[in-house]
Coordinates of C-alpha atoms and ligand atoms in Angstrom, one line a residue:
X1 CA 0.0 0.0 0.0
X2 CA 1.5 3.3 -1.1
X3 CA 0.5 6.6 0.4
X4 CA 0.5 10.1 -1.0
X5 CA 4.0 11.3 -0.1
X6 CA 4.7 14.6 1.5
X7 CA 7.9 14.9 -0.5
X8 CA 5.9 15.0 -3.7
X9 CA 3.9 18.1 -2.7
X10 CA 4.9 21.4 -4.0
X11 CA 5.1 23.0 -0.5
X12 CA 7.6 25.8 -0.8
X13 CA 6.5 28.9 1.0
X14 CA 2.9 27.6 1.3
X15 CA 0.5 27.3 4.2
X16 CA 0.2 23.7 5.5
X17 CA -2.3 22.2 7.9
X18 CA -0.8 19.3 9.8
X19 CA -3.0 17.0 11.8
X20 CA -0.8 15.7 14.6
X21 CA -1.4 13.4 17.5
X22 CA -0.3 15.4 20.6
X23 CA -2.6 13.4 22.9
X24 CA 0.2 12.9 25.5
X25 CA -0.1 11.5 28.9
X26 CA 0.0 13.9 31.9
X27 CA 1.0 13.3 35.5
X28 CA -1.0 14.4 38.5
X29 CA 0.7 17.8 38.4
X30 CA -0.4 18.5 34.8
X31 CA 3.1 17.8 33.4
X32 CA 3.6 15.9 30.2
X33 CA 4.9 12.5 31.4
X34 CA 5.8 11.1 27.9
X35 CA 6.4 13.5 25.0
X36 CA 7.1 10.7 22.4
X37 CA 4.1 11.7 20.4
X38 CA 5.3 15.3 20.1
X39 CA 8.9 14.3 19.3
X40 CA 7.6 11.8 16.7
X41 CA 5.9 14.7 14.8
X42 CA 9.1 16.8 14.5
X43 CA 10.4 15.3 11.3
X44 CA 7.3 16.3 9.4
X45 CA 7.1 19.8 11.0
X46 CA 10.7 20.5 10.4
X47 CA 10.5 19.3 6.8
X48 CA 7.7 21.8 6.2
X49 CA 9.6 24.6 8.0
X50 CA 12.7 23.8 5.8
X51 CA 10.4 24.4 2.8
X52 CA 9.6 27.8 4.3
X53 CA 6.0 26.8 4.9
X54 CA 3.6 28.6 7.3
X55 CA 2.7 25.6 9.6
X56 CA -0.7 25.2 11.2
X57 CA -0.8 22.3 13.7
X58 CA -3.9 20.7 15.2
X59 CA -4.5 17.9 17.6
X60 CA -6.9 16.6 20.2
X61 CA -6.0 16.1 23.9
X62 CA -8.0 13.8 26.1
X63 CA -11.8 13.6 25.8
X64 CA -13.4 17.0 26.5
X65 CA -16.5 15.9 24.5
X66 CA -17.1 19.1 22.6
X67 CA -16.8 21.5 25.5
X68 CA -14.0 23.8 26.5
X69 CA -12.5 22.1 29.5
X70 CA -9.5 24.0 30.9
X71 CA -7.6 20.9 32.0
X72 CA -7.5 19.7 28.4
X73 CA -6.1 22.9 27.0
X74 CA -3.3 22.2 24.5
X75 CA -1.1 25.0 26.0
X76 CA 1.4 22.6 27.7
X77 CA 1.9 20.9 24.3
X78 CA 2.7 24.3 22.8
X79 CA 5.3 25.0 25.4
X80 CA 7.0 21.6 24.9
X81 CA 6.8 22.0 21.2
X82 CA 8.5 25.4 21.5
X83 CA 11.4 23.8 23.4
X84 CA 11.7 20.9 20.9
X85 CA 11.5 23.1 17.8
X86 CA 13.6 25.8 19.3
X87 CA 11.4 28.4 17.9
X88 CA 8.2 30.3 18.8
X89 CA 4.9 28.4 18.6
X90 CA 1.9 30.7 18.5
X91 CA -1.2 29.3 20.3
X92 CA -4.7 30.1 19.2
X93 CA -7.1 30.3 22.1
X94 CA -9.9 28.5 20.0
X95 CA -10.1 26.0 17.2
X96 CA -12.1 27.7 14.4
X97 CA -13.1 30.8 16.3
X98 CA -12.1 34.4 15.7
X99 CA -8.6 34.0 17.2
X100 CA -7.7 30.9 15.3
X101 CA -9.0 32.2 12.0
X102 CA -7.2 35.5 12.4
X103 CA -3.9 34.0 13.4
X104 CA -4.0 31.4 10.6
X105 CA -4.7 34.0 8.1
X106 CA -1.9 36.3 9.3
X107 CA 0.6 33.4 9.6
X108 CA 3.8 34.0 7.7
X109 CA 6.4 31.7 6.2
X110 CA 8.3 29.6 8.7
X111 CA 5.9 30.6 11.5
X112 CA 4.2 27.9 13.6
X113 CA 0.6 28.1 14.9
X114 CA -1.0 25.5 17.2
X115 CA -4.8 25.5 17.4
X116 CA -6.6 24.8 20.7
X117 CA -7.8 21.2 21.4
X118 CA -9.8 20.0 18.4
X119 CA -12.2 18.2 20.6
X120 CA -13.3 21.4 22.2
X121 CA -15.5 21.5 19.1
X122 CA -18.2 18.7 18.9
X123 CA -17.9 18.8 15.1
X124 CA -14.5 17.0 15.4
X125 CA -15.7 13.6 16.6
X126 CA -19.0 14.0 14.7
X127 CA -17.0 14.4 11.4
X128 CA -19.1 17.5 10.7
X129 CA -18.5 18.7 7.1
X130 CA -18.9 22.3 8.1
X131 CA -16.2 22.0 10.8
X132 CA -13.9 20.2 8.3
X133 CA -14.5 23.0 5.8
X134 CA -13.5 25.7 8.3
X135 CA -10.3 23.8 9.2
X136 CA -9.5 23.3 5.5
X137 CA -10.0 27.0 4.7
X138 CA -6.9 27.8 6.9
X139 CA -4.3 26.2 4.5
X140 CA -3.5 25.2 1.0
X141 CA -2.2 21.8 1.9
X142 CA -3.3 19.1 4.3
X143 CA -0.9 16.6 5.9
X144 CA -2.0 13.7 8.2
X145 CA 0.7 12.7 10.6
X146 CA -1.6 11.6 13.4
X147 CA -1.3 7.8 13.2
X148 CA -2.8 7.4 16.7
X149 CA -6.2 8.8 15.6
X150 CA -6.3 7.6 12.0
X151 CA -8.7 4.8 12.9
X152 CA -11.3 7.4 13.7
X153 CA -13.4 9.0 11.1
X154 CA -13.2 12.5 12.6
X155 CA -13.4 15.8 10.9
X156 CA -9.7 16.7 11.0
X157 CA -8.7 13.2 10.0
X158 CA -11.2 11.9 7.5
X159 CA -13.7 14.7 6.6
X160 CA -11.0 17.2 5.7
X161 CA -9.3 14.9 3.3
X162 CA -12.2 15.3 0.8
X163 CA -11.5 19.0 0.6
X164 CA -8.0 18.7 -0.9
X165 CA -7.1 17.0 -4.2
X166 CA -4.2 14.6 -4.6
X167 CA -1.7 17.3 -5.2
X168 CA -2.6 19.1 -2.0
X169 CA -2.7 16.3 0.6
X170 CA -0.3 13.6 1.9
X171 CA 0.7 11.4 4.7
X172 CA 3.4 12.7 7.0
X173 CA 6.6 10.8 7.8
X174 CA 5.3 9.3 11.1
X175 CA 2.1 8.0 9.5
X176 CA 4.2 6.5 6.6
X177 CA 6.5 4.8 9.0
X178 CA 3.8 3.3 11.2
X179 CA 1.8 2.0 8.2
X180 CA 4.9 0.5 6.6
X181 CA 6.0 -1.2 9.8
X182 CA 2.6 -2.8 10.5
X183 CA 2.2 -3.7 6.8
X184 CA 5.3 -5.9 7.1
X185 CA 4.3 -7.2 10.4
X186 CA 0.9 -8.4 9.1
X187 CA 2.3 -9.9 5.9
X188 CA 5.0 -12.0 7.4
X189 CA 5.4 -12.1 11.2
X190 CA 8.2 -14.3 12.3
X191 CA 6.6 -17.1 14.4
X192 CA 5.9 -17.9 17.1
X193 CA 3.9 -14.7 17.4
X194 CA 2.6 -13.7 20.8
X195 CA 0.2 -10.8 21.7
X196 CA 0.3 -9.6 25.3
X197 CA -3.0 -7.8 25.9
X198 CA -3.8 -5.9 29.1
X199 CA -5.4 -2.6 30.2
X200 CA -8.6 -1.9 32.0
X201 CA -11.4 -3.4 30.0
X202 CA -12.3 -6.2 27.6
X203 CA -14.8 -3.9 25.8
X204 CA -12.1 -1.6 24.4
X205 CA -10.2 -4.5 22.9
X206 CA -12.9 -7.1 22.3
X207 CA -12.9 -6.9 18.5
X208 CA -9.1 -6.7 18.5
X209 CA -8.9 -9.9 20.6
X210 CA -11.3 -11.7 18.2
X211 CA -9.4 -10.5 15.1
X212 CA -6.0 -11.2 16.5
X213 CA -6.8 -14.8 17.2
X214 CA -6.3 -16.2 13.7
X215 CA -3.0 -14.2 13.4
X216 CA -1.1 -15.1 16.5
X217 CA 0.2 -18.3 18.2
X218 CA -0.3 -17.2 21.8
X219 CA -2.3 -14.6 23.7
X220 CA -1.3 -13.6 27.2
X221 CA -3.9 -11.6 29.1
X222 CA -3.3 -9.2 32.0
X223 CA -4.7 -6.1 33.6
X224 CA -8.3 -5.5 34.6
X225 CA -9.6 -7.3 31.5
X226 CA -8.4 -10.6 32.8
X227 CA -11.1 -10.7 35.5
X228 CA -14.0 -11.0 33.0
X229 CA -12.4 -14.1 31.6
X230 CA -11.6 -15.5 35.1
X231 CA -15.2 -14.9 36.2
X232 CA -16.5 -16.6 33.2
X233 CA -14.3 -19.6 34.1
X234 CA -16.0 -19.8 37.5
X235 CA -13.5 -18.0 39.7
X236 CA -14.6 -15.7 42.5
X237 CA -13.0 -12.5 41.5
X238 CA -14.0 -10.4 44.6
X239 CA -14.4 -6.7 43.7
X240 CA -12.1 -6.8 40.7
X241 CA -13.0 -4.9 37.6
X242 CA -15.4 -6.9 35.6
X243 CA -17.8 -6.5 32.6
X244 CA -20.7 -8.8 33.3
X245 CA -22.3 -8.1 29.9
X246 CA -19.2 -9.5 28.2
X247 CA -19.0 -12.8 29.9
X248 CA -20.4 -14.6 26.9
X249 CA -17.9 -12.8 24.6
X250 CA -15.1 -13.8 26.9
X251 CA -16.3 -17.4 26.5
X252 CA -16.5 -17.1 22.8
X253 CA -12.9 -15.8 22.6
X254 CA -11.6 -18.7 24.7
X255 CA -13.6 -21.2 22.6
X256 CA -12.2 -19.7 19.4
X257 CA -8.7 -19.8 20.7
X258 CA -9.1 -23.5 21.5
X259 CA -10.5 -24.2 18.0
X260 CA -7.6 -22.3 16.3
X261 CA -5.0 -23.9 18.5
X262 CA -4.0 -20.5 19.9
X263 CA -2.5 -20.8 23.4
X264 CA -4.6 -18.6 25.7
X265 CA -3.0 -17.5 29.0
X266 CA -4.7 -15.9 32.0
X267 CA -3.1 -14.9 35.3
X268 CA -2.8 -17.7 37.8
X269 CA -2.2 -15.3 40.7
X270 CA -2.7 -11.6 41.4
X271 CA -1.9 -8.8 43.7
X272 CA -5.2 -8.2 45.5
X273 CA -5.9 -5.0 47.4
X274 CA -8.6 -3.9 49.8
X275 CA -9.2 -0.7 47.9
X276 CA -8.1 1.1 44.7
X277 CA -5.4 3.2 46.3
X278 CA -1.6 3.4 46.7
X279 CA -2.0 3.0 50.5
X280 CA -4.2 -0.1 50.2
X281 CA -3.5 -3.2 52.1
X282 CA -2.4 -5.8 49.5
X283 CA -1.3 -9.4 49.2
X284 CA -0.4 -12.0 46.7
X285 CA -3.2 -14.5 46.2
X286 CA -3.9 -17.2 43.6
X287 CA -6.6 -16.6 41.1
X288 CA -8.7 -19.1 43.1
X289 CA -8.4 -17.2 46.4
X290 CA -9.2 -13.5 45.9
X291 CA -10.9 -12.5 49.1
X292 CA -14.4 -11.2 48.8
X293 CA -14.5 -7.4 48.6
X294 CA -10.8 -7.3 47.4
X295 CA -9.7 -6.4 43.9
X296 CA -6.9 -7.7 41.7
X297 CA -4.8 -4.8 40.7
X298 CA -1.7 -6.5 39.2
X299 CA -0.5 -9.9 38.0
X300 CA 1.3 -11.9 40.7
X301 CA 4.8 -13.4 40.7
X302 CA 3.7 -16.8 39.6
X303 CA 2.0 -15.3 36.5
X304 CA 5.2 -13.3 35.7
X305 CA 7.1 -16.6 35.8
X306 CA 4.5 -18.3 33.7
X307 CA 4.4 -15.5 31.1
X308 CA 8.2 -15.5 30.9
X309 CA 8.1 -19.2 30.1
X310 CA 5.4 -18.7 27.5
X311 CA 7.4 -15.9 25.9
X312 CA 10.7 -17.8 25.8
X313 CA 10.4 -19.2 22.3
X314 CA 8.5 -16.3 20.8
X315 CA 10.0 -14.5 17.8
X316 CA 7.5 -11.6 17.6
X317 CA 5.8 -9.9 20.5
X318 CA 3.0 -7.4 20.2
X319 CA 2.2 -5.7 23.6
X320 CA -0.8 -3.5 24.1
X321 CA -2.1 -2.6 27.6
X322 CA -0.4 -2.8 31.1
X323 CA -0.6 -5.8 33.3
X324 CA -1.8 -3.9 36.3
X325 CA -2.4 -0.4 37.6
X326 CA 1.1 0.6 36.7
X327 CA 0.5 4.3 37.7
X328 CA 0.7 3.2 41.3
X329 CA 4.1 1.8 42.3
X330 CA 2.5 -0.8 44.4
X331 CA 0.8 -2.4 41.4
X332 CA 3.4 -1.7 38.8
X333 CA 5.7 -4.7 39.4
X334 CA 4.0 -7.2 37.1
X335 CA 4.1 -4.7 34.2
X336 CA 7.7 -3.7 35.0
X337 CA 8.9 -7.3 35.1
X338 CA 7.2 -8.2 31.8
X339 CA 8.6 -4.9 30.3
X340 CA 12.2 -6.0 31.2
X341 CA 11.7 -9.5 29.9
X342 CA 10.3 -8.3 26.6
X343 CA 13.0 -5.7 26.2
X344 CA 15.7 -8.3 26.8
X345 CA 14.4 -10.8 24.3
X346 CA 15.8 -11.1 20.8
X347 CA 12.3 -11.2 19.4
X348 CA 10.8 -8.4 17.3
X349 CA 9.1 -6.4 20.0
X350 CA 6.3 -4.0 19.2
X351 CA 4.7 -1.8 21.8
X352 CA 1.4 -0.1 21.0
X353 CA -0.8 2.3 23.0
X354 CA -0.2 5.4 25.0
X355 CA -0.2 3.6 28.3
X356 CA 2.1 0.8 27.3
X357 CA 4.5 3.3 25.7
X358 CA 4.4 5.4 28.8
X359 CA 5.0 2.3 30.9
X360 CA 8.1 1.1 29.0
X361 CA 9.5 4.6 29.1
X362 CA 9.0 4.8 32.9
X363 CA 10.8 1.5 33.2
X364 CA 13.6 2.8 31.0
X365 CA 13.5 0.1 28.4
X366 CA 11.9 2.1 25.6
X367 CA 15.2 2.1 23.6
X368 CA 15.3 -1.7 23.7
X369 CA 12.0 -2.3 21.9
X370 CA 12.0 -2.8 18.2
X371 CA 9.2 -0.4 17.6
X372 CA 7.0 1.7 19.8
X373 CA 3.9 2.7 18.0
X374 CA 2.2 6.1 18.7
X375 CA -1.2 4.5 18.3
X376 CA -2.7 1.7 20.4
X377 CA -6.2 1.4 18.9
X378 CA -4.9 2.3 15.4
X379 CA -2.1 -0.4 15.5
X380 CA -4.6 -3.0 16.7
X381 CA -7.0 -2.2 13.8
X382 CA -4.1 -2.4 11.3
X383 CA -3.2 -5.8 12.7
X384 CA -6.8 -6.9 12.3
X385 CA -6.3 -6.2 8.6
X386 CA -8.5 -3.1 8.5
X387 CA -7.9 0.0 6.4
X388 CA -8.0 3.0 8.6
X389 CA -10.5 5.8 7.6
X390 CA -7.8 8.5 8.0
X391 CA -5.4 6.5 5.8
X392 CA -7.8 5.4 3.1
X393 CA -8.1 8.8 1.3
X394 CA -4.3 9.0 1.2
X395 CA -3.7 5.7 -0.6
X396 CA -2.4 6.0 -4.1
X397 CA -4.7 4.2 -6.4
X398 CA -2.9 1.7 -8.6
X399 CA -3.3 2.4 -12.3
Ligands
AMP401 P1 -6.6 0.8 28.6 O1 -6.8 2.3 28.5 O2 -7.8 0.0 28.5 O3 -5.4 0.3 27.9 O4 -6.2 0.6 30.2 C1 -5.1 1.2 30.8 C2 -5.4 1.3 32.2 O5 -5.8 0.1 32.8 C3 -4.3 1.9 33.1 O6 -4.6 3.2 33.5 C4 -4.3 0.9 34.3 O7 -4.2 1.6 35.5 C5 -5.6 0.2 34.2 N1 -5.5 -1.2 34.8 C6 -4.7 -2.1 34.5 N2 -4.9 -3.2 35.3 C7 -6.0 -2.9 36.0 C8 -6.7 -3.6 37.0 N3 -6.4 -4.9 37.4 N4 -7.8 -3.0 37.6 C9 -8.1 -1.8 37.2 N5 -7.5 -1.0 36.3 C10 -6.4 -1.6 35.7

């Protein structure tokens, strides 16, 4: 699959709108805890600046759901971007309001403007054509470099692409790199191929789990989502996170795995806590013995050992979702140990998802991974064989 290439655009001195993914994780003090997504966009931004373009950047941050919510202001991103680019970044105080339109129109060559959080406008997630039109009116060229959101048919990702012809739109370098990497991974993964899937809920990754089954040899489940499976297997899971409406789906996944000969692993022990807090009382218990009223917040040491064994012969690892509540030190151990093991292996190791990328960076093993994708949901959808709505309009049609 070949994408419209930014290098083929006649950009010199023109105004370019670049959709970026600056949806970065923040700590409890409002600091950016992992700026990988911002750094990953620099190649495309610098390329445009080297062409003397006036550069308009836009991204979402969090889920403000169409309202202006101060804590989701993109201002911290503008500050970090300014440090990384070593040049001034103008910030518009709205998205398509008076300020943004005036600043975009006055923007000169080699200047950079960042719009406020796209999701302050409800039209963004609704893929509203009027909103796309307003965004498109700011620039002569459109570049999508927001891999992490390319699986969403949103106004700045999908709708806007219809307002530029093939000579005026393209994929940025980051988007190209991600699509190429996953293209190769789907076509010919070196086997055995294991997926480590964690995070909070089954619901967010249900389809991905089903679609990954025919492609992988092993699935290792951790995080909150494991408890829906454990409950379905008849275990008493106490007050652990569970999605009762998905018990049947969990059974279906386990049945499918069996049918396809995919080895399906669940935690055999957990760190159980009496409450969801750093100062909780906690203990290691087997999956059979979670005390009533307690919740499993991490995988236990026996599971870590089991998962290491299971990963020993693996040649390709895809990891999406933490094994526990890694944000709290007390429940980060399982994720940390798996991170070290994956990092030390000679397999091709692919990490996807904001949380998992944040996790491996906190552990300090990010440099050891083969590839850290800036998109969790997007990378899973690619592996499922889907064509992403934000990428489809940028594919070069074969003659
Ligand atoms: P997701 O966004 O679905 O990938 O989930 C990531 C979140 O899952 C992280 O913020 C973790 O704190 C959370 N998480 C992981 N394990 C558990 C667990 N056992 N119980 C509750 N939350 C969890």
